[in-house]
PDB file of C-alpha atoms in Angstrom:
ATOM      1  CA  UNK A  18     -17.832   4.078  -1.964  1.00  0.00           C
ATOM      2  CA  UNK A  19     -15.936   5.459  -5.298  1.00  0.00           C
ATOM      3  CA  UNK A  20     -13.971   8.450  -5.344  1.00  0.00           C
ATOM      4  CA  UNK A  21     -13.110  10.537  -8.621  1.00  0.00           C
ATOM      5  CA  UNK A  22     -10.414  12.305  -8.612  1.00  0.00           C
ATOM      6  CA  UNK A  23      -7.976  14.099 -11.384  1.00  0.00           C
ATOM      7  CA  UNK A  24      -4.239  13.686 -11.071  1.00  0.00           C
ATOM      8  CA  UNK A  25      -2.112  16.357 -12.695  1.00  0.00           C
ATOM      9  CA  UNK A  26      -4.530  18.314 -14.804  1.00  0.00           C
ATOM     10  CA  UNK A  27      -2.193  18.357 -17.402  1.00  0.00           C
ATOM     11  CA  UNK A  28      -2.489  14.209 -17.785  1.00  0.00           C
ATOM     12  CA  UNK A  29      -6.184  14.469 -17.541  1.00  0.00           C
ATOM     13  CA  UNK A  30      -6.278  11.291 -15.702  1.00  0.00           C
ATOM     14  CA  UNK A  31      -9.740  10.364 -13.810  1.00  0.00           C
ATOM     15  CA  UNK A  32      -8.863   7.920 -11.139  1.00  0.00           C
ATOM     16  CA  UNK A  33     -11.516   6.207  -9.265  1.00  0.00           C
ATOM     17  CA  UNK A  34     -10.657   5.436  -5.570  1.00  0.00           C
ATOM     18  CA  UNK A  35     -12.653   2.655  -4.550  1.00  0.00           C
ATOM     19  CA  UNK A  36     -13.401  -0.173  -1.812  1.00  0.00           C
ATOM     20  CA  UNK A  37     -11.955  -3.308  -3.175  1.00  0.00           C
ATOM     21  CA  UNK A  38     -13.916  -5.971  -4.643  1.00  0.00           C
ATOM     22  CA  UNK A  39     -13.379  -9.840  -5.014  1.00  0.00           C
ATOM     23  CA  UNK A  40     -13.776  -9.413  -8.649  1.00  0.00           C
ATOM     24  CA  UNK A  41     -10.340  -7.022  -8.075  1.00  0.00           C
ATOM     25  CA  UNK A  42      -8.513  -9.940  -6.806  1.00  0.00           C
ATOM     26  CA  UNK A  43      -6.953 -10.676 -10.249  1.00  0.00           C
ATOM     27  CA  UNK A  44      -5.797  -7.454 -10.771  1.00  0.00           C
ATOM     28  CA  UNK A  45      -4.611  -6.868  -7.679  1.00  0.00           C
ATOM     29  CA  UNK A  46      -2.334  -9.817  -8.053  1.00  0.00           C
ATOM     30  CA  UNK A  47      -0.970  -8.821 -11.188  1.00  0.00           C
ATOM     31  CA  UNK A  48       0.097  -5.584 -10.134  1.00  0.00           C
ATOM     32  CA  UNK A  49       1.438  -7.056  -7.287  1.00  0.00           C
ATOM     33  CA  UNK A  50       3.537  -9.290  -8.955  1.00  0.00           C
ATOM     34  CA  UNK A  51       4.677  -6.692 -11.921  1.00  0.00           C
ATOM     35  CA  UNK A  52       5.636  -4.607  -8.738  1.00  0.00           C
ATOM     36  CA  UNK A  53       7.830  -7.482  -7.179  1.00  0.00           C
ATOM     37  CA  UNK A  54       9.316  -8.306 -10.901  1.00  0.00           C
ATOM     38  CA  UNK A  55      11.221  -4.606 -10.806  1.00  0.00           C
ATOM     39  CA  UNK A  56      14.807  -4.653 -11.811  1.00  0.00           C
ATOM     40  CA  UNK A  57      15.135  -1.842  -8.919  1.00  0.00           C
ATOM     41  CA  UNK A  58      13.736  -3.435  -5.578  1.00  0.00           C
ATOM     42  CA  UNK A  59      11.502  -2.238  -3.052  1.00  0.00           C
ATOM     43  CA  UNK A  60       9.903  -5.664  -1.903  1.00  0.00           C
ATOM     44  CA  UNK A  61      11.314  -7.770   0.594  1.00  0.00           C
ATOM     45  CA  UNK A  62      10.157 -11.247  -1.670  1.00  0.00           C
ATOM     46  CA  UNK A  63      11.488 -12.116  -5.368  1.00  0.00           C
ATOM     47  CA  UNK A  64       8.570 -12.929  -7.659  1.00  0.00           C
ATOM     48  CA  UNK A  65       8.856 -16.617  -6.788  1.00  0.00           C
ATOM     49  CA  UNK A  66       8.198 -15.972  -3.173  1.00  0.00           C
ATOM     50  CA  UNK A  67       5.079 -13.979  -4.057  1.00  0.00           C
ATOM     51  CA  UNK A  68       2.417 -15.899  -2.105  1.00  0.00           C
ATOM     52  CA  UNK A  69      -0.409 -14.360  -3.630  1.00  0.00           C
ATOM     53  CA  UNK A  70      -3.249 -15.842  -5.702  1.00  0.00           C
ATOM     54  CA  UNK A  71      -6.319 -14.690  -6.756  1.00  0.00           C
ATOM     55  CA  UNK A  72      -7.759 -16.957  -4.474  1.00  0.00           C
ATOM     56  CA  UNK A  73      -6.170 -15.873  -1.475  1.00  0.00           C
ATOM     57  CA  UNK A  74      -6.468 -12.258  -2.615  1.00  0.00           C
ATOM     58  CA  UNK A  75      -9.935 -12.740  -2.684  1.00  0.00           C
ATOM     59  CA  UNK A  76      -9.923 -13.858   0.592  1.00  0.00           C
ATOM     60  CA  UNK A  77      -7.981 -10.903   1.584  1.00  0.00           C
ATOM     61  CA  UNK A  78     -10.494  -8.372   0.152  1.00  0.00           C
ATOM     62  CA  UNK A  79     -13.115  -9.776   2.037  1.00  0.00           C
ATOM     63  CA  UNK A  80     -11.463 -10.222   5.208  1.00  0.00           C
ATOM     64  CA  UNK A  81     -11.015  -6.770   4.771  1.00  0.00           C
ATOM     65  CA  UNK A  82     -14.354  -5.378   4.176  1.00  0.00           C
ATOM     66  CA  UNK A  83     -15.797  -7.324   6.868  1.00  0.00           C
ATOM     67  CA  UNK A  84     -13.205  -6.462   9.838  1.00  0.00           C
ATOM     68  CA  UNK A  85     -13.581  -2.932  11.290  1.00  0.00           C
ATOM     69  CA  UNK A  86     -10.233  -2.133  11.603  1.00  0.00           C
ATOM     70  CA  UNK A  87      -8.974  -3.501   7.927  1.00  0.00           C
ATOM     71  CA  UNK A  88      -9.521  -2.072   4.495  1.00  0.00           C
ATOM     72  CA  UNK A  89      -8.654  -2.368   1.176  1.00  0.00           C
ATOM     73  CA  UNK A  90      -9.069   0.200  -1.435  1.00  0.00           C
ATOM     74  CA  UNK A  91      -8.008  -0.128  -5.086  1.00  0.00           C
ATOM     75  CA  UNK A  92      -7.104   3.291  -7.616  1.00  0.00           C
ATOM     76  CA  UNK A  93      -8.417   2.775 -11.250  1.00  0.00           C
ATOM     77  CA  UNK A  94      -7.850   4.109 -14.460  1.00  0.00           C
ATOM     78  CA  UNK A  95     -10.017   3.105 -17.554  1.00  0.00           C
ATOM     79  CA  UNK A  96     -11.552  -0.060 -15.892  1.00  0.00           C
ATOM     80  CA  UNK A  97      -6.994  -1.002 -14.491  1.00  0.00           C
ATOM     81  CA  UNK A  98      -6.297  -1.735 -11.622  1.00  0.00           C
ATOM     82  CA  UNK A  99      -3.067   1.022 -10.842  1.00  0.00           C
ATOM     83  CA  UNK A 100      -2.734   1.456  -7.228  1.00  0.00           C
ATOM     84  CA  UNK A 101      -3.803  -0.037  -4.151  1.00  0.00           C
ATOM     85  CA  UNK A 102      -3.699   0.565  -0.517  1.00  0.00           C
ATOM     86  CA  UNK A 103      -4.331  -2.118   2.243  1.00  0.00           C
ATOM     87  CA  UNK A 104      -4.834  -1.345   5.877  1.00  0.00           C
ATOM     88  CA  UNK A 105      -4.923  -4.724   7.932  1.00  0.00           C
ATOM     89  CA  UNK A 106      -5.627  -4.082  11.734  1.00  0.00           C
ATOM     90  CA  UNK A 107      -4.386  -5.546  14.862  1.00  0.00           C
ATOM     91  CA  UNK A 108      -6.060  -9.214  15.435  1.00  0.00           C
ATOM     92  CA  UNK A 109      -5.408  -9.009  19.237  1.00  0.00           C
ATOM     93  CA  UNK A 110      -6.876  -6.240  21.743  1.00  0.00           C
ATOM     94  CA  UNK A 111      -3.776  -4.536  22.911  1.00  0.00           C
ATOM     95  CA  UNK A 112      -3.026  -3.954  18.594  1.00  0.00           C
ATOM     96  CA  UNK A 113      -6.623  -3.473  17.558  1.00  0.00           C
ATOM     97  CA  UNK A 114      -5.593   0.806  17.167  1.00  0.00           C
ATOM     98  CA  UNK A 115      -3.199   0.052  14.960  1.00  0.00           C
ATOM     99  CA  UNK A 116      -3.239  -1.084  11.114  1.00  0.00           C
ATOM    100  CA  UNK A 117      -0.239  -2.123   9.100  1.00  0.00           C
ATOM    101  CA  UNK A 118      -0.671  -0.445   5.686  1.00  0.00           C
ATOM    102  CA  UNK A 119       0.934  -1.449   2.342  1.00  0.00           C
ATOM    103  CA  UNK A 120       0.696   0.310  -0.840  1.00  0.00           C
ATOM    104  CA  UNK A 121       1.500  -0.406  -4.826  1.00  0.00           C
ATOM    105  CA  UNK A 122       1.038   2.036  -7.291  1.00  0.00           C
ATOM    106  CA  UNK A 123       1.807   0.395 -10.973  1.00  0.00           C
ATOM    107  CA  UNK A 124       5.286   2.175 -12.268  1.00  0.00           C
ATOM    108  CA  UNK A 125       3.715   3.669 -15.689  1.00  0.00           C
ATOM    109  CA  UNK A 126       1.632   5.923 -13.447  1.00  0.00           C
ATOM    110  CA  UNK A 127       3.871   6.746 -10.486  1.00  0.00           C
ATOM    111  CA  UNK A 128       5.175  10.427  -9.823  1.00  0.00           C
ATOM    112  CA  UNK A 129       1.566  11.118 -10.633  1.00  0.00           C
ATOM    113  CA  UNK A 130      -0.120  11.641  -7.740  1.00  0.00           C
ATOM    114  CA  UNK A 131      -1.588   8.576  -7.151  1.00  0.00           C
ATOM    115  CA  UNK A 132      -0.117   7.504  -4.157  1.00  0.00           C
ATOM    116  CA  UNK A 133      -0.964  10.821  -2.402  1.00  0.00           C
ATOM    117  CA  UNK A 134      -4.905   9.884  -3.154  1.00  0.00           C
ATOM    118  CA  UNK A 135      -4.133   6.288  -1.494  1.00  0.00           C
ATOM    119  CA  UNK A 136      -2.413   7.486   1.302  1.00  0.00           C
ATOM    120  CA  UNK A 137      -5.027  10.620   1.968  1.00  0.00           C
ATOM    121  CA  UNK A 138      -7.896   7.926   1.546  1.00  0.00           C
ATOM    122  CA  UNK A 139      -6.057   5.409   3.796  1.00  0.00           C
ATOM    123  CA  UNK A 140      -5.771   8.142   6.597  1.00  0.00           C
ATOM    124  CA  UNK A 141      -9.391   9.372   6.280  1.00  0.00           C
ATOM    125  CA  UNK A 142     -10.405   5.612   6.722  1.00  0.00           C
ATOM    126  CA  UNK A 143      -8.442   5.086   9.368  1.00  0.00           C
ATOM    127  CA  UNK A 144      -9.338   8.337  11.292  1.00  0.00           C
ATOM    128  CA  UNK A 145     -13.218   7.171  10.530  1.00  0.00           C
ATOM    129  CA  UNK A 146     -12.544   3.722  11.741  1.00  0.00           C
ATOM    130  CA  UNK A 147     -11.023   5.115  15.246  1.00  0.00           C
ATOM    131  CA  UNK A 148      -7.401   3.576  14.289  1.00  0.00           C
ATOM    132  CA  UNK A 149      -4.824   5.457  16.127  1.00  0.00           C
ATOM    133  CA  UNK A 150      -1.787   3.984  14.811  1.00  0.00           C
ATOM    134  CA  UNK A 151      -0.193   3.667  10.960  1.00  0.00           C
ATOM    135  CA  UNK A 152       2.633   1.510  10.558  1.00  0.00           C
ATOM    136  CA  UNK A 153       4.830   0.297   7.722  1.00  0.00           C
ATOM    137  CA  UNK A 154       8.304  -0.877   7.068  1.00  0.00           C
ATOM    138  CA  UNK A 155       9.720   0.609   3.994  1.00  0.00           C
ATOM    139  CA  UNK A 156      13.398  -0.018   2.494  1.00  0.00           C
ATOM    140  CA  UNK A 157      15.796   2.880   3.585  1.00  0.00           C
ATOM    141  CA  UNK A 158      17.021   3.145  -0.242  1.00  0.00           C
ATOM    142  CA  UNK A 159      13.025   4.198  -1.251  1.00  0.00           C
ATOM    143  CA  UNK A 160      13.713   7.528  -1.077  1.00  0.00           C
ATOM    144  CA  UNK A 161      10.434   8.343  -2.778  1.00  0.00           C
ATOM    145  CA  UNK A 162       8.138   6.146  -0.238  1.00  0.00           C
ATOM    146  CA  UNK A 163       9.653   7.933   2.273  1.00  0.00           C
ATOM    147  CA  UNK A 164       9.148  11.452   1.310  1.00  0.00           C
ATOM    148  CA  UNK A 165       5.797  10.440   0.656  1.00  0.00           C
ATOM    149  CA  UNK A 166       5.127   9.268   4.430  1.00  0.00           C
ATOM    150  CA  UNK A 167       6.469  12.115   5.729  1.00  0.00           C
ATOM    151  CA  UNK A 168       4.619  14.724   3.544  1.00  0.00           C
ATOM    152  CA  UNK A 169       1.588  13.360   5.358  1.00  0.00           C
ATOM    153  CA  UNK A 170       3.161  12.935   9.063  1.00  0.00           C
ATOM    154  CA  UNK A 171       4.890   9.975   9.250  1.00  0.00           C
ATOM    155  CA  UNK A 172       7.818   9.433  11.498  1.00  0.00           C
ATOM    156  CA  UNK A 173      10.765   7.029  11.790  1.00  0.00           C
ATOM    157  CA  UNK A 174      10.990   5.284  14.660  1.00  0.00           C
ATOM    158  CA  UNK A 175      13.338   3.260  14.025  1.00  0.00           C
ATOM    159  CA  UNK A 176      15.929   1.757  11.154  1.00  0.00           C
ATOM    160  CA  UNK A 177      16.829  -2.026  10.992  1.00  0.00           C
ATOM    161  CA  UNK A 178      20.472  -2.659   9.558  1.00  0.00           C
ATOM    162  CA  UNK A 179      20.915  -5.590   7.243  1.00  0.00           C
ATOM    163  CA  UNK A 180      17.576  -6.414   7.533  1.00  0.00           C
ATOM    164  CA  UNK A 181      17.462  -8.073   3.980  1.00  0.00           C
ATOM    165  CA  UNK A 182      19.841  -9.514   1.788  1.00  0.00           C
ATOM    166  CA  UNK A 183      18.465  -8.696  -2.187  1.00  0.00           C
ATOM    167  CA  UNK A 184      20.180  -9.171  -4.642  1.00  0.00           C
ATOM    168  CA  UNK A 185      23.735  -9.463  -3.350  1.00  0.00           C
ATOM    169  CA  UNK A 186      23.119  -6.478  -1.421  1.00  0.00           C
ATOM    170  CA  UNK A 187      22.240  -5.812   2.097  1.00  0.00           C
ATOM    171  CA  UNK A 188      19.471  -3.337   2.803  1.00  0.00           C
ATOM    172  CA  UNK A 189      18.265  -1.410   5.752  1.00  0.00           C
ATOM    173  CA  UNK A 190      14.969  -0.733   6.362  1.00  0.00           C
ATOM    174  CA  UNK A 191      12.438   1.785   8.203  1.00  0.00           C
ATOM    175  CA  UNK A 192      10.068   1.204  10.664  1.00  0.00           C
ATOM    176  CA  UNK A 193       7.586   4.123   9.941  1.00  0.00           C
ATOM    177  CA  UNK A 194       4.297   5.396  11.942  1.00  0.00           C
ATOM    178  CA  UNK A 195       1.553   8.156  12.536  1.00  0.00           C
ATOM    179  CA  UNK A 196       0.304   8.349  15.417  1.00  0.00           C
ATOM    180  CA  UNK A 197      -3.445  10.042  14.873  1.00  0.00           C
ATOM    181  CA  UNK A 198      -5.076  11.834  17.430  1.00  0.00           C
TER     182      UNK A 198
END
């Protein structure tokens, strides 16, 4: 299902929100690797840890669309992949409310609203797919991901200390949820 939406009139961007598609999995991985290549981290893995492929994206994708309680959806601009949003549900019982979600949104087109249209289209999907429980972890120094969880509801549950060593530097992290009802 594809979703248009304009970010920022004054940009005039027309993003399409869609379900991802095999044919994405190149893409995807690119972005995915431009967004672990920042100078300013905000992934756990340095670019040569990236374990993605277009192969095993592809895999990913449709894992995804063929699990009830997993989805991936992709944001485009002019045919680009920008943003994406991945919801990948519990594999047991007792975890099969719950989805882990990641999200990447390209850094030439952050600030724009793009990752509020991910996030909104993650939560509608995951209140249609009867998931009760959003979870993440998310670096303590991303002050911007973490403003953005908590404009739509997310809390912090709790904060692991020294979690990762990047860089040099030791960095805390978040563990972040919404509970839906």
């Amino acid at each position: 299902m594809n979703y248009r939406y304009p970010c920022r009139e004054e940009l005039t961007l027309k993003i399409i929100l869609r379900e991802a598609s095999p044919f994405d999995a190149e893409q995807t991985v690119g972005l995915i690797r431009d967004v672990h290549a920042e100078p300013i981290p905000t992934m756990p893995r340095t670019l040569d840890e990236v374990p993605y492929s277009p192969k095993t994206e592809r895999e990913h994708i449709e894992y995804c669309a063929k699990t009830a309680n997993s989805s991936f959806f992709v944001a485009e601009y002019e045919g680009r992949v920008v943003g994406l949003v991945t919801m990948d549900g519990g594999t047991i019982r007792a975890t099969q409310h719950s989805a882990v979600l990641g999200i990447l949104v390209d850094k030439d087109y952050r600030g724009q609203g793009i990752g509020k249209l991910l996030m909104e289209q993650a939560i509608a999907w995951a209140r249609s797919a009867d998931i009760q429980r959003i979870e993440l972890n998310v670096f303590a120094t991303n002050e911007g991901a973490v403003a953005l969880y908590k404009q739509f509801g997310f809390e912090i549950e709790g904060r692991r200390r020294k979690v990762l060593l990047v860089q040099g530097h030791w960095i805390d992290d978040y563990i972040i949820a919404l509970l839906i009802t």
